[in-house]
Short mmCIF file of C-alpha atoms in Angstrom, two decimals:
data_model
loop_
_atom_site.label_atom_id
_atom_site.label_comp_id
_atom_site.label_asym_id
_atom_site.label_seq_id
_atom_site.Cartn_x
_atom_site.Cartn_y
_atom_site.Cartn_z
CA UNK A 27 13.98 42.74 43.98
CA UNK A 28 16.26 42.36 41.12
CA UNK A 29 17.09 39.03 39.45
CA UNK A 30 19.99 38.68 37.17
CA UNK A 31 20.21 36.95 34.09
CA UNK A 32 23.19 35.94 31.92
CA UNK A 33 24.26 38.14 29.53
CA UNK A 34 21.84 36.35 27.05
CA UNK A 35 20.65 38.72 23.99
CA UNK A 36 20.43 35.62 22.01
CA UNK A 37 20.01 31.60 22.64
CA UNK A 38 20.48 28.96 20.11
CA UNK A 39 17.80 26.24 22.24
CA UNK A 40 17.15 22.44 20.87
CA UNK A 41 13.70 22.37 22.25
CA UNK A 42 12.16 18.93 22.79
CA UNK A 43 11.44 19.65 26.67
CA UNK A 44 8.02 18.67 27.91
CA UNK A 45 6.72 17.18 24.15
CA UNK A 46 6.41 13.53 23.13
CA UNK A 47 9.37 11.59 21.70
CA UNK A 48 7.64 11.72 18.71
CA UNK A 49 8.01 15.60 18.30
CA UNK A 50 12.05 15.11 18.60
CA UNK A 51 12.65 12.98 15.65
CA UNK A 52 11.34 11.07 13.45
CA UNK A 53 11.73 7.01 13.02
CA UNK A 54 10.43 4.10 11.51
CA UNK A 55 10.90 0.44 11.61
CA UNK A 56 12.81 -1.53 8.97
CA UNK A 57 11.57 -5.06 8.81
CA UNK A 58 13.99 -7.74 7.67
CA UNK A 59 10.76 -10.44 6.64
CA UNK A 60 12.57 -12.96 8.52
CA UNK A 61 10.71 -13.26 11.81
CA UNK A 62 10.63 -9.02 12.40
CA UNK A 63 7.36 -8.04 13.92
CA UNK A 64 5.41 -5.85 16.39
CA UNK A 65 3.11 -7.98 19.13
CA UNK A 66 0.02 -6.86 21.45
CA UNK A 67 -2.62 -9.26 22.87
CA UNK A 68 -4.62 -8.47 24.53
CA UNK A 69 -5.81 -5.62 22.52
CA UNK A 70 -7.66 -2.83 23.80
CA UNK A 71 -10.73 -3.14 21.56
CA UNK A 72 -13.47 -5.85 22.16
CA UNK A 73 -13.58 -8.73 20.17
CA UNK A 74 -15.83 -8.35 16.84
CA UNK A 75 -16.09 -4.52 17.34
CA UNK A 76 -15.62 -1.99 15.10
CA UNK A 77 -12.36 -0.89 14.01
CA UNK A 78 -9.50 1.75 12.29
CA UNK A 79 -5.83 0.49 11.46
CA UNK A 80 -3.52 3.18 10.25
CA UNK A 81 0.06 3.30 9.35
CA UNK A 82 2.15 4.35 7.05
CA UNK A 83 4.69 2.26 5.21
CA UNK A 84 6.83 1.74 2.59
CA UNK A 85 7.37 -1.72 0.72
CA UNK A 86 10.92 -3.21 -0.27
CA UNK A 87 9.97 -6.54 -1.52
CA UNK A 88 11.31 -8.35 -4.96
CA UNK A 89 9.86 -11.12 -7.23
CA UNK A 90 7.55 -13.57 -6.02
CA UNK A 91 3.85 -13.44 -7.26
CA UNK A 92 0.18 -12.12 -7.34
CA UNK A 93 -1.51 -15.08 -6.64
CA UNK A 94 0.22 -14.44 -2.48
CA UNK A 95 -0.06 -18.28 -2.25
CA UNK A 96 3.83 -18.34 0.12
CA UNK A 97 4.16 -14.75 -0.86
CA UNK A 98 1.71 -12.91 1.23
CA UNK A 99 3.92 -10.52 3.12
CA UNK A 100 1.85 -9.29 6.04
CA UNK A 101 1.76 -5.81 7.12
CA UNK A 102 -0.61 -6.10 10.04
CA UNK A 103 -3.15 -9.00 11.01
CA UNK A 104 -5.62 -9.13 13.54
CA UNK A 105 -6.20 -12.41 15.21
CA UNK A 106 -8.17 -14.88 17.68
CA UNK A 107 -9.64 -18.23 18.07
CA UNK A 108 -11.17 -18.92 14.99
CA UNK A 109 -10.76 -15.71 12.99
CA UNK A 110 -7.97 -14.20 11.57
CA UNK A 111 -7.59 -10.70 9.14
CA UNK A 112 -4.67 -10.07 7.27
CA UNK A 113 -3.54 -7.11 4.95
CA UNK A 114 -0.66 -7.32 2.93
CA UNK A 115 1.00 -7.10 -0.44
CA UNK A 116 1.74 -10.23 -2.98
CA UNK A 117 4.39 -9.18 -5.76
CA UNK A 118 3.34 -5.93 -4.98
CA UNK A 119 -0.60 -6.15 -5.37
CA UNK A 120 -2.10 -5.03 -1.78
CA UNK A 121 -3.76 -7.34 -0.60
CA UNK A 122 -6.67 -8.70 1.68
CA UNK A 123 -7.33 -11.98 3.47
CA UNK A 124 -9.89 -12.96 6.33
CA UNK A 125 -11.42 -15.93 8.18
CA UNK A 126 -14.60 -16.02 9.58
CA UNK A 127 -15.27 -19.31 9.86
CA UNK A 128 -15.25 -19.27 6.08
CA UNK A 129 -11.92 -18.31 4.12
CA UNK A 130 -12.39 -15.24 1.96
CA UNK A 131 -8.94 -14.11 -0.46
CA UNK A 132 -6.56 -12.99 -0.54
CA UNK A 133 -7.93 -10.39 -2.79
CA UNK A 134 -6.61 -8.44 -4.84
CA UNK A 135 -7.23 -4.34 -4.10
CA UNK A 136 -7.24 -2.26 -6.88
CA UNK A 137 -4.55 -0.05 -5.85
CA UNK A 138 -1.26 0.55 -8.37
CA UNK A 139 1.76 -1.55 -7.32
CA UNK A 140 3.15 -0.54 -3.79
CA UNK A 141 6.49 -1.70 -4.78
CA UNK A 142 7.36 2.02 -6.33
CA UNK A 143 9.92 3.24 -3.61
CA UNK A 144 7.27 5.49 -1.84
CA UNK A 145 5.96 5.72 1.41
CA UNK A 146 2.56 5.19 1.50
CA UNK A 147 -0.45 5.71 4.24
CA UNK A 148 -3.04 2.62 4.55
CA UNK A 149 -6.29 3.16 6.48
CA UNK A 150 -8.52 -0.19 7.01
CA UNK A 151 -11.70 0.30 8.33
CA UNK A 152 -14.29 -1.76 9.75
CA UNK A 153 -18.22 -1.33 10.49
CA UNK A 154 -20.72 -3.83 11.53
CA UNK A 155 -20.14 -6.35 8.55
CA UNK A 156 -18.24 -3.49 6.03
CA UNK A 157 -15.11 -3.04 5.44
CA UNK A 158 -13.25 -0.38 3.51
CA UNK A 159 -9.55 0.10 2.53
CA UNK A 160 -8.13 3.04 1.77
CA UNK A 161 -4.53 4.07 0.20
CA UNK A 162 -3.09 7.89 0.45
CA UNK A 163 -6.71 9.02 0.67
CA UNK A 164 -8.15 6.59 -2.20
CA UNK A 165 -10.95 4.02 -1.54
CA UNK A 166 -8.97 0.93 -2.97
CA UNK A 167 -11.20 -1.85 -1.80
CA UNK A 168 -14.52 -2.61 -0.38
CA UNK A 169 -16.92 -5.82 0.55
CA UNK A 170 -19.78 -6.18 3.05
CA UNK A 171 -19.20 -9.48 3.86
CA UNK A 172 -17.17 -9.37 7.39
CA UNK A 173 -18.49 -12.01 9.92
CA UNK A 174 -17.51 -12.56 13.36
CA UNK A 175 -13.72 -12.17 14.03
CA UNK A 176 -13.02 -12.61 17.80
CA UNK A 177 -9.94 -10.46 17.48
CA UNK A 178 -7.71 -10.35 20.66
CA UNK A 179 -4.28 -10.03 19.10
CA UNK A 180 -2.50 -7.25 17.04
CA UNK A 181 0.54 -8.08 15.28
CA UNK A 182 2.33 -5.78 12.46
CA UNK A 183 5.06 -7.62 10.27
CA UNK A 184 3.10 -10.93 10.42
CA UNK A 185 0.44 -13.34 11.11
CA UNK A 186 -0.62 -14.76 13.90
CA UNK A 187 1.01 -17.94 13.61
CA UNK A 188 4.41 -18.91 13.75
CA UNK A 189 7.15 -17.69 11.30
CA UNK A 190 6.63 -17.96 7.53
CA UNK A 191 9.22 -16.81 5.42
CA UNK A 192 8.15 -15.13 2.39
CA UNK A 193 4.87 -14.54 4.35
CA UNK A 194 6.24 -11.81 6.51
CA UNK A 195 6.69 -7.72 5.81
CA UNK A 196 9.56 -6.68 3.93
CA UNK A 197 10.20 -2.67 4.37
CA UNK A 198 9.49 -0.04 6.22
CA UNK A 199 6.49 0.99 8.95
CA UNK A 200 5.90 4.29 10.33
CA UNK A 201 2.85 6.10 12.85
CA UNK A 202 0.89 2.55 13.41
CA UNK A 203 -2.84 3.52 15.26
CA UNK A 204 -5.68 1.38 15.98
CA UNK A 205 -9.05 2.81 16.72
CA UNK A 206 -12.20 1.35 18.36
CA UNK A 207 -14.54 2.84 15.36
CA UNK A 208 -14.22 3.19 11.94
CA UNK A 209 -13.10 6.41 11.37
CA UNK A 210 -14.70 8.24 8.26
CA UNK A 211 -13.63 9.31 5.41
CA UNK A 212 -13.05 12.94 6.14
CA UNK A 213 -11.06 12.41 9.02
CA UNK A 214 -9.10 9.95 7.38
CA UNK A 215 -7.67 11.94 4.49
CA UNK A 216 -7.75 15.21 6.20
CA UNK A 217 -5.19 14.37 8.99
CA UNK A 218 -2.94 11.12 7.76
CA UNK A 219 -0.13 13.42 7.57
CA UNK A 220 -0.48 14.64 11.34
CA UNK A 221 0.95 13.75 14.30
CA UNK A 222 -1.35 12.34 17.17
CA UNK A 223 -1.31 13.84 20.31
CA UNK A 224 -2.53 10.39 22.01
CA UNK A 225 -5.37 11.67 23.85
CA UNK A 226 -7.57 11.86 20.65
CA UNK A 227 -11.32 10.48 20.98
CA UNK A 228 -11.34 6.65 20.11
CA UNK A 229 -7.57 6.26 19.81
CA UNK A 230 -6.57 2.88 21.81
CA UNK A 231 -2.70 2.21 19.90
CA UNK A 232 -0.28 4.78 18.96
CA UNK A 233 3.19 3.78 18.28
CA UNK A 234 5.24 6.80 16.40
CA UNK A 235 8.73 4.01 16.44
CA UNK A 236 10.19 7.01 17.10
CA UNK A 237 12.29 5.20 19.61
CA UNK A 238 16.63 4.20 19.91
CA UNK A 239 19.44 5.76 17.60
CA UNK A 240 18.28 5.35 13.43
CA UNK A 241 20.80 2.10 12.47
CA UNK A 242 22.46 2.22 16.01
CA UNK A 243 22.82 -0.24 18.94
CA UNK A 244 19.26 -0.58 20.17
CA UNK A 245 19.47 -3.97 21.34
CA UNK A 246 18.08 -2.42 24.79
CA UNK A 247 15.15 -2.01 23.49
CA UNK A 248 12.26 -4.36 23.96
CA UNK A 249 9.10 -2.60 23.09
CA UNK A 250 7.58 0.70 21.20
CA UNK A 251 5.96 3.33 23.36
CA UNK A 252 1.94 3.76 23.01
CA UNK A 253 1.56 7.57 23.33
CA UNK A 254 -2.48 6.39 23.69
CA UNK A 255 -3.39 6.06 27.27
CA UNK A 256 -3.52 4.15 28.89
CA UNK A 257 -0.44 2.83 27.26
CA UNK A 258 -0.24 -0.70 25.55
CA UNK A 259 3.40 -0.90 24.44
CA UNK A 260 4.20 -2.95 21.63
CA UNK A 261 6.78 -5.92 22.33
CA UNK A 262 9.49 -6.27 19.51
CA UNK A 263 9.94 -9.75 18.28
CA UNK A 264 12.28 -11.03 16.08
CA UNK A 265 14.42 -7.89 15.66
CA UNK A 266 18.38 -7.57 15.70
CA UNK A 267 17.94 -3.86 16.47
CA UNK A 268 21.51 -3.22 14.85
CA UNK A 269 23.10 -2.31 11.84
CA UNK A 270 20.81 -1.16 8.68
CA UNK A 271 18.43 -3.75 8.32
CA UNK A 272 16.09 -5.28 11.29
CA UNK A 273 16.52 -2.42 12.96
CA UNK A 274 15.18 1.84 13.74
CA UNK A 275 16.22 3.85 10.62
CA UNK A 276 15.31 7.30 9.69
CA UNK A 277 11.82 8.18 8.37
CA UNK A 278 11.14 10.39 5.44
CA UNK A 279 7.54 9.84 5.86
CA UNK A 280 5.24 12.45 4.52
CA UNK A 281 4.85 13.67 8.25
CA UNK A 282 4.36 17.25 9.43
CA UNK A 283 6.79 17.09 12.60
CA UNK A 284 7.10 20.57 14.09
CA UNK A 285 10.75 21.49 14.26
CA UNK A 286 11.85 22.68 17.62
CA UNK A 287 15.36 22.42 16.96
CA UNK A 288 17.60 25.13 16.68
CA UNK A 289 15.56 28.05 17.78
CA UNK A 290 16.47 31.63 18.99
CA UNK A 291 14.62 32.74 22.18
CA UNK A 292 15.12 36.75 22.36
CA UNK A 293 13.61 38.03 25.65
CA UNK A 294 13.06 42.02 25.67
CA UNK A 295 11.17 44.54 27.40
CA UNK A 296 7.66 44.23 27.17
CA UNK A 297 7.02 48.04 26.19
CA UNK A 298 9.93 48.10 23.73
CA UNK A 299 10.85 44.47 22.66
CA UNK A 300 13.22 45.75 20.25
CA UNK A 301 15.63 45.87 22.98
CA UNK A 302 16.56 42.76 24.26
CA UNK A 303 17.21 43.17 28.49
CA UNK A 304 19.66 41.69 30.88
CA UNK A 305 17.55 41.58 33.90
CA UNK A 306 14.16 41.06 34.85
CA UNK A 307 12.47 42.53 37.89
CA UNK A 308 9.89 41.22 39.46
CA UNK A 309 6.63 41.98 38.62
CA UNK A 310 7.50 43.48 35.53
CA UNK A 311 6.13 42.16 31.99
CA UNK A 312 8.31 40.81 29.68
CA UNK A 313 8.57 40.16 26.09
CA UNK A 314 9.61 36.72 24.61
CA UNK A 315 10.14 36.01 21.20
CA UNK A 316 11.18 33.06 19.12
CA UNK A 317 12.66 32.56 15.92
CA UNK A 318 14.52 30.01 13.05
CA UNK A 319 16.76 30.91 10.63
CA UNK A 320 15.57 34.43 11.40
CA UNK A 321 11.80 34.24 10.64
CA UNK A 322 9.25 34.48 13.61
#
């Protein structure tokens, strides 16, 4: 038995069937610093355990001060009764604050300014009572000092109190994770250009904000997908999810997304795929083949 296909030698195909969002396009979030930020409590990691927080980001803040007293913008903080850990940037220093029942910082890392324009990847890692921060691959801060934090809330553009001003994030986040262990060194420069697949060992948060229409209407939108599973969406707060600002925009990220747009499938006989074929019968082997811009 015979079945026909279109005459179809050649298909142009935009292929994002059956992959993550995340494979389709690639998105960040633009935070405003007035009010703009990411919320999850409970979080999937016990309180005091070990932990990873990645993300990539780029920072858009002016003037203000080193010294982050009313100037610590927050990129993430991890929260609870009686503890709180912050990491942010002060005039562009990145910075590092955390209670334990004692206040230690803000400190001071000793990475370059972050105000530069670029997009940079942040991994903070946490084991037992150490704690290590690195920047695109480059150990930029370290102490052994970490005491108890009962963390049970994750929150990226600010702390985890109540609205701050110049306290909040001020530019761009991109491929946020959080991990129950603290992921070593190797692992952490080899792959902070990869996409996740969500399924990875240890992996408890993965938002890609690869969701809504870069600088479009996305006032529908209420939270950001965790690809990790089980999934613990992150609710948006604060956001006007329209316009430029406040809103989804367009990453240029140093991310490897595959590219399955605007591919040509060419399906041929098996024994001479040369010669692409109108019709398959059944049973018989075929030959697929695919292809951009001409290049297998």
């Amino acid at each position: 038995m015979k079945k026909t296909l279109l005459p179809l030698v050649w298909l142009g195909l935009g292929l994002c069937f059956a992959m993550p969002p995340a494979y389709c396009q690639n998105n960040c979030l633009n935070f405003d610093g007035n009010g703009d930020h990411i919320n999850l409590s409970p979080i999937p990691i016990s309180p005091n355990a070990d932990f990873t927080v990645e993300m990539w980001f780029k920072a858009t803040g002016t003037g203000g001060n080193t010294s982050c007293f009313g100037n610590f913008k927050r990129l993430f903080a991890l929260g609870g009764a009686g503890s709180r850990f912050e990491v942010g940037e002060c005039g562009g220093s990145l910075s590092v604050y955390w209670f334990d029942g004692t206040n230690h910082g803000p400190f001071a890392t000793t990475a370059p300014n972050v105000r530069d324009g670029a997009w940079h990847c942040i991994s903070v890692t946490r084991n037992n009572q150490n704690m290590e921060i690195w920047l695109d691959c480059i150990s930029v801060y370290t102490t052994n000092q970490i005491g108890t934090l009962n963390s049970t809330l994750f929150r990226v553009g600010q702390w985890q109190g109540t609205a701050t001003g110049n306290d909040e994030w001020l530019g761009l986040v991109d491929e946020i994770k959080l991990w129950d262990f603290a992921r070593p060194a190797v692992d952490i420069c080899s792959k902070k250009n990869c996409l996740l697949f969500g399924n990875e060992p240890g992996l408890k948060v993965y938002w890609p904000l690869d969701e809504g229409m870069a600088n479009g209407n996305n006032t529908s939108i209420t939270t950001v997908n965790d690809l990790a599973l089980p999934a613990d969406n992150g609710t948006l707060a604060g956001f006007g999810l329209m316009g430029t600002m406040s809103n989804f925009a367009a990453s240029d990220a140093m991310l490897i997304y595959p590219n399955y747009q605007n591919l040509e499938l060419q399906i041929s006989d098996y024994y001479s795929p040369t010669v692409p074929i109108s019709e398959i019968c059944t049973g018989d082997p075929i030959h697929f083949c695919l292809k951009k811009n001409g290049q297998i």
